[in-house]
GROMACS .gro file of C-alpha atoms in nm:
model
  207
    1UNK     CA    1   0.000   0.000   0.000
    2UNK     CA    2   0.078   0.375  -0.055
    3UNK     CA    3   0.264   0.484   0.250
    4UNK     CA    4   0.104   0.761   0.435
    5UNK     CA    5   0.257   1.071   0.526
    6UNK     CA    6   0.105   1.065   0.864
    7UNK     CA    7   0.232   0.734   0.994
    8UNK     CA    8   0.562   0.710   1.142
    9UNK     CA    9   0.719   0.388   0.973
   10UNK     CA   10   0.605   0.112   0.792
   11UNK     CA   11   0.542  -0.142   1.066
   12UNK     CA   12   0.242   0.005   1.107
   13UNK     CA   13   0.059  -0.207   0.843
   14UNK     CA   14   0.161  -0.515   1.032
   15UNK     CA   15  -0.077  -0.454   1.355
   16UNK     CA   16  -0.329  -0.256   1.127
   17UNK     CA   17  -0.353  -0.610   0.915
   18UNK     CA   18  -0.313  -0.813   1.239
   19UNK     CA   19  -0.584  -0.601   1.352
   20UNK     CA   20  -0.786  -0.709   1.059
   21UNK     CA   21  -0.752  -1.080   1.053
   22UNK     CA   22  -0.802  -1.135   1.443
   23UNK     CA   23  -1.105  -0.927   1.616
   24UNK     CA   24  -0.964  -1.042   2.003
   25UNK     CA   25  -0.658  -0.845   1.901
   26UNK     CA   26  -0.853  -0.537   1.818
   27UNK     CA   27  -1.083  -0.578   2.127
   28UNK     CA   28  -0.769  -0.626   2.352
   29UNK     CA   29  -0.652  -0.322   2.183
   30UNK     CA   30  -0.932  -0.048   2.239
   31UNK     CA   31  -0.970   0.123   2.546
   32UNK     CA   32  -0.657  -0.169   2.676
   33UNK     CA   33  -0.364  -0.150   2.835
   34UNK     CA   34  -0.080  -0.188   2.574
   35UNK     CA   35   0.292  -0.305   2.664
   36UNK     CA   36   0.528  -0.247   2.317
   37UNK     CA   37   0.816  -0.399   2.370
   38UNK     CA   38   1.094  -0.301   2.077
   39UNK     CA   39   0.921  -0.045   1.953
   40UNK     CA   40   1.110   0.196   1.760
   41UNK     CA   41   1.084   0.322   1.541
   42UNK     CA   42   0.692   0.355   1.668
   43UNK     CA   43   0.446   0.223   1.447
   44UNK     CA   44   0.291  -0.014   1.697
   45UNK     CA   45   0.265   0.235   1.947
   46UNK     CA   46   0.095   0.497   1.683
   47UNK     CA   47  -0.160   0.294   1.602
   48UNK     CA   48  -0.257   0.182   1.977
   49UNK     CA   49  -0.248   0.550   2.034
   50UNK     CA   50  -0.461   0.692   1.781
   51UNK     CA   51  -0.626   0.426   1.602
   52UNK     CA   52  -0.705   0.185   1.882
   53UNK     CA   53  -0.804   0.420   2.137
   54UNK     CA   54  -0.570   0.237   2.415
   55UNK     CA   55  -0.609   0.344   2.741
   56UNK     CA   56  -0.236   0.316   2.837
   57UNK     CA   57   0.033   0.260   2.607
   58UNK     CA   58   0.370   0.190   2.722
   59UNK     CA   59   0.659   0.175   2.506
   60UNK     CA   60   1.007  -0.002   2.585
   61UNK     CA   61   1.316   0.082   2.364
   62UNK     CA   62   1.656   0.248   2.389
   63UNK     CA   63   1.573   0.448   2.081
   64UNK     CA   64   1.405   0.741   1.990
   65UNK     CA   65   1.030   0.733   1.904
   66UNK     CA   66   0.911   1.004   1.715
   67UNK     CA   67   0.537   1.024   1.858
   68UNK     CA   68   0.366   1.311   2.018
   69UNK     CA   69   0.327   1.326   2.390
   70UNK     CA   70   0.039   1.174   2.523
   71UNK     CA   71  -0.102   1.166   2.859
   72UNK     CA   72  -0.187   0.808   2.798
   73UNK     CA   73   0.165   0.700   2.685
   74UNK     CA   74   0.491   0.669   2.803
   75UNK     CA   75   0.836   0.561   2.679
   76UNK     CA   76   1.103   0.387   2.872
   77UNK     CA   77   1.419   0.435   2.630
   78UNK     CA   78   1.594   0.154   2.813
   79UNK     CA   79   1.604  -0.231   2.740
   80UNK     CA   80   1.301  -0.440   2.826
   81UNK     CA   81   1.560  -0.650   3.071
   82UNK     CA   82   1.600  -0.329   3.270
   83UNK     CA   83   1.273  -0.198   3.264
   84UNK     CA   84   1.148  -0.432   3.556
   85UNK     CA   85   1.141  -0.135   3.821
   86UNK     CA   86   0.970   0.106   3.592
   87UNK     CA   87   0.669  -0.168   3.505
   88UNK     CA   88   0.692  -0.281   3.931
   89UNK     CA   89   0.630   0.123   3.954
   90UNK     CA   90   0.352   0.179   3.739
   91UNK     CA   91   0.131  -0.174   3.878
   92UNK     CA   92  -0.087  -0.248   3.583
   93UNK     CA   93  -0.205  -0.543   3.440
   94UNK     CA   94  -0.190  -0.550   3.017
   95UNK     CA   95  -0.453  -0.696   2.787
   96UNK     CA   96  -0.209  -0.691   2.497
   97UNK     CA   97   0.156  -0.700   2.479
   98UNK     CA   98   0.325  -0.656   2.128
   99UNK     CA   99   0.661  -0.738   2.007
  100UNK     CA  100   0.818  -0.640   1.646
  101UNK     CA  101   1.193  -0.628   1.782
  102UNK     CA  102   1.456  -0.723   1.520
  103UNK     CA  103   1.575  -1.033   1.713
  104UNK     CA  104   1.529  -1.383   1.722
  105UNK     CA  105   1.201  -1.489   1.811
  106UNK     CA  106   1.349  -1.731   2.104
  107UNK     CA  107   1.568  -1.502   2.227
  108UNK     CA  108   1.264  -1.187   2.252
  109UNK     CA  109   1.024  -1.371   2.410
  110UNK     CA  110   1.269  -1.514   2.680
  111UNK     CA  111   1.420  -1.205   2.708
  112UNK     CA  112   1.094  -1.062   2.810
  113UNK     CA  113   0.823  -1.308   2.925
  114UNK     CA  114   0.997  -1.343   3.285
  115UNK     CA  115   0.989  -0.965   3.353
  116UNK     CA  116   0.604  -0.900   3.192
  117UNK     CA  117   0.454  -1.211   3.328
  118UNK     CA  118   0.334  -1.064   3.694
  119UNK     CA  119   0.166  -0.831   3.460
  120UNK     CA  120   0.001  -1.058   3.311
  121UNK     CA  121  -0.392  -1.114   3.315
  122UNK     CA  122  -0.524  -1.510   3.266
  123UNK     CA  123  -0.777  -1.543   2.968
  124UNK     CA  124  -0.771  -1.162   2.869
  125UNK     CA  125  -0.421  -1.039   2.782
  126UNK     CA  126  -0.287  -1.134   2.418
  127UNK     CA  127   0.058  -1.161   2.242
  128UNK     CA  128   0.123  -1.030   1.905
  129UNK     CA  129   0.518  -1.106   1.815
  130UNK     CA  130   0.642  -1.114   1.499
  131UNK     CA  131   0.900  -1.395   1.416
  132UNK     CA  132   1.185  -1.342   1.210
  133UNK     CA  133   1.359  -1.619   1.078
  134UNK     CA  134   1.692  -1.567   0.836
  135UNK     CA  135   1.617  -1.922   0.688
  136UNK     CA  136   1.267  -1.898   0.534
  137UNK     CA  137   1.323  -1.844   0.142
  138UNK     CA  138   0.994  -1.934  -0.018
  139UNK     CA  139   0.653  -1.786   0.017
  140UNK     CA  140   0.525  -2.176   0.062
  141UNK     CA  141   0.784  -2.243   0.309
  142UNK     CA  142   0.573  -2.362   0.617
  143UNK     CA  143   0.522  -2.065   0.899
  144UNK     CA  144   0.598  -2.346   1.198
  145UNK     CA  145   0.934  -2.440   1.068
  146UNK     CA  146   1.228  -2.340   1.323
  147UNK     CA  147   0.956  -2.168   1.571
  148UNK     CA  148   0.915  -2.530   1.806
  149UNK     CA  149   1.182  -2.332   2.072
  150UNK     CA  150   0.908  -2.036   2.084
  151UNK     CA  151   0.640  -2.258   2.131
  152UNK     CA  152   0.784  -2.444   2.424
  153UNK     CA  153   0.869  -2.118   2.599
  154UNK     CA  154   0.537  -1.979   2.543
  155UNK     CA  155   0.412  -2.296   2.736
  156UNK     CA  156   0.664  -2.250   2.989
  157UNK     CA  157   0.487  -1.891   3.056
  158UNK     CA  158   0.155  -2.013   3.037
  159UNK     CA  159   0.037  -1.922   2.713
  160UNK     CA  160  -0.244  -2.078   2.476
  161UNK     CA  161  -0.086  -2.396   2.246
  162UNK     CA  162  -0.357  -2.319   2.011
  163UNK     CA  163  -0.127  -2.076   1.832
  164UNK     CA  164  -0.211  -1.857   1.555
  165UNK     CA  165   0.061  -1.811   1.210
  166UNK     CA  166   0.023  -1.625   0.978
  167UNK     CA  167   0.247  -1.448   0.703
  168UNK     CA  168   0.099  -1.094   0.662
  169UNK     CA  169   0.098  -0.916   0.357
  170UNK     CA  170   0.292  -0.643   0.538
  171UNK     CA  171   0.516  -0.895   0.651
  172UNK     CA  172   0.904  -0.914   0.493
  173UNK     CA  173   0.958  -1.248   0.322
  174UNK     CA  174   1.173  -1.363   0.639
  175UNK     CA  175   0.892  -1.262   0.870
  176UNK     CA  176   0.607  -1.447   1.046
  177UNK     CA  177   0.292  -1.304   1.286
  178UNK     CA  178   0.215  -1.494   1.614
  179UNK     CA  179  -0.112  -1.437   1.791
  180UNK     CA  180  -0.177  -1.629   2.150
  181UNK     CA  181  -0.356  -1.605   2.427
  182UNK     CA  182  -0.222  -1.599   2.800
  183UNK     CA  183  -0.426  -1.850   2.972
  184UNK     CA  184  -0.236  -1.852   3.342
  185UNK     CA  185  -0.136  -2.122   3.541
  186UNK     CA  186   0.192  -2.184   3.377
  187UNK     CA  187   0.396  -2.478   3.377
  188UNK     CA  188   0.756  -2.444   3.409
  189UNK     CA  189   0.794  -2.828   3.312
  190UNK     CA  190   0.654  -2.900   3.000
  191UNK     CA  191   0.788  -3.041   2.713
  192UNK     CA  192   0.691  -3.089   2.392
  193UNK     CA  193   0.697  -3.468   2.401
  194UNK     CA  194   0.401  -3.457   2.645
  195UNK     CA  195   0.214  -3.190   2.519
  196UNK     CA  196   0.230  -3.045   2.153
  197UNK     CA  197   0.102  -2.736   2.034
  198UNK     CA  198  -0.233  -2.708   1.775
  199UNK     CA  199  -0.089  -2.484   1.500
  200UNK     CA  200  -0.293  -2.351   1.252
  201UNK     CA  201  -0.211  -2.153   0.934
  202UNK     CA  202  -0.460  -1.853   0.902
  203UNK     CA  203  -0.565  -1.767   0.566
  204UNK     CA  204  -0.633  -1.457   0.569
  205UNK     CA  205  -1.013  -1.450   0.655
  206UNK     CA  206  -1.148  -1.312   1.000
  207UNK     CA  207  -1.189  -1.486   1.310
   0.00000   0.00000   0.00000
C-alpha cells in the first residue's frame, strides 16, 4: 500500500492487518492496556495510540520514538531486561503486549516473558510477536518451521498452544505473525513430548 505521510514507519501495516484478521486483538486493543516492547521506530505504538483508542500505552526501547506526547503513553528508552522497576512502579495489568523487535524470536520472548509475566492477566491479555527467521526463502515455506523453541517457551509462561501463524501481507519475506492467548497457570515443566502445540495456518479471513 501507498505509504502515508502521517504514519511514522512502515510497521504500522503489520498490527493494522493483524488487527484485521483477528477481532480479540482489536478488542484487547481499544480502550486496553498496551505493553510495546521493541518499539522503535513507533508504528505499533501509533496505532494503539490513535487508532485503537488504548487506554495506556507503554513503550520499551533504547531508541528514539518520534510520537507526540500523550497523557496516555509513556516511553522507557531503556532495554526491556532493565525496565522491571519502571513496570513494578507503574502496577498495571496489560490486555495486549506486542513485540516487532529485530531479534530472534526465542531469544525476545525469553528475554521478556519473565519480567512481563506478573503483569500478566489469565484469559484476557494477548501476544502479538512477529517472528523473524533468516532461513525462510519461499513464500510456501511452512510458517511453523524453526519456531518449536518459541512454542515451548510460550508454554513455559503459560500461554495458549492453540497458536495462531500467519504471514501478513505487510510482513518481509523472512517474517512471520504470532497471535496467542495468556491463559495462566503456567507450567515451568513442560515439554513438547508430552504436550504439543495445535498450529494452525490462518488464511487470511477473520476470526
Amino acid at each position: 500500500p501507498e505509504f502515508p505521510t502521517n504514519k511514522c514507519c512502515r510497521s504500522y501495516f503489520k498490527i493494522a492487518e493483524a488487527v484485521k484478521l483477528w477481532s480479540p486483538l482489536f478488542h484487547a486493543l481499544h480502550e486496553g492496556n498496551i505493553l510495546d516492547i521493541g518499539a522503535a521506530p513507533g508504528g505499533w505504538t501509533q496505532y494503539c495510540l490513535e487508532d485503537a483508542k488504548a487506554t495506556k500505552v507503554i513503550a520499551i526501547d533504547p531508541a528514539i520514538l518520534h510520537l507526540p506526547t500523550k497523557e496516555n503513553y509513556i516511553h522507557f528508552r531503556k532495554r526491556i531486561q532493565d525496565s522491571a522497576p519502571d513496570l513494578s512502579h507503574l502496577n498495571i495489568h496489560f490486555d495486549a503486549i506486542l513485540c516487532d523487535a529485530n531479534s530472534h524470536p526465542n531469544a525476545a520472548v525469553r528475554s521478556f516473558l519473565p519480567i512481563i509475566h506478573p503483569y500478566l492477566r489469565p484469559g484476557i491479555t494477548v501476544l502479538l510477536l512477529t517472528l523473524k527467521q533468516t532461513n525462510i526463502t519461499q513464500k510456501d515455506a511452512h510458517i511453523s518451521t524453526g519456531f518449536s523453541q518459541v512454542i515451548h517457551t510460550l508454554a513455559q509462561f503459560g500461554f495458549d498452544l492453540d497458536l495462531k501463524f500467519t504471514w501478513l501481507w505487510a510482513n518481509s519475506r523472512k517474517e512471520r505473525t504470532l497471535f496467542v492467548r495468556y491463559r495462566g497457570d503456567p507450567s515451568f515443566t513442560i515439554t513438547t513430548t508430552t504436550k504439543t502445540a495445535s498450529i494452525s495456518e490462518d488464511d487470511g479471513t477473520t476470526t
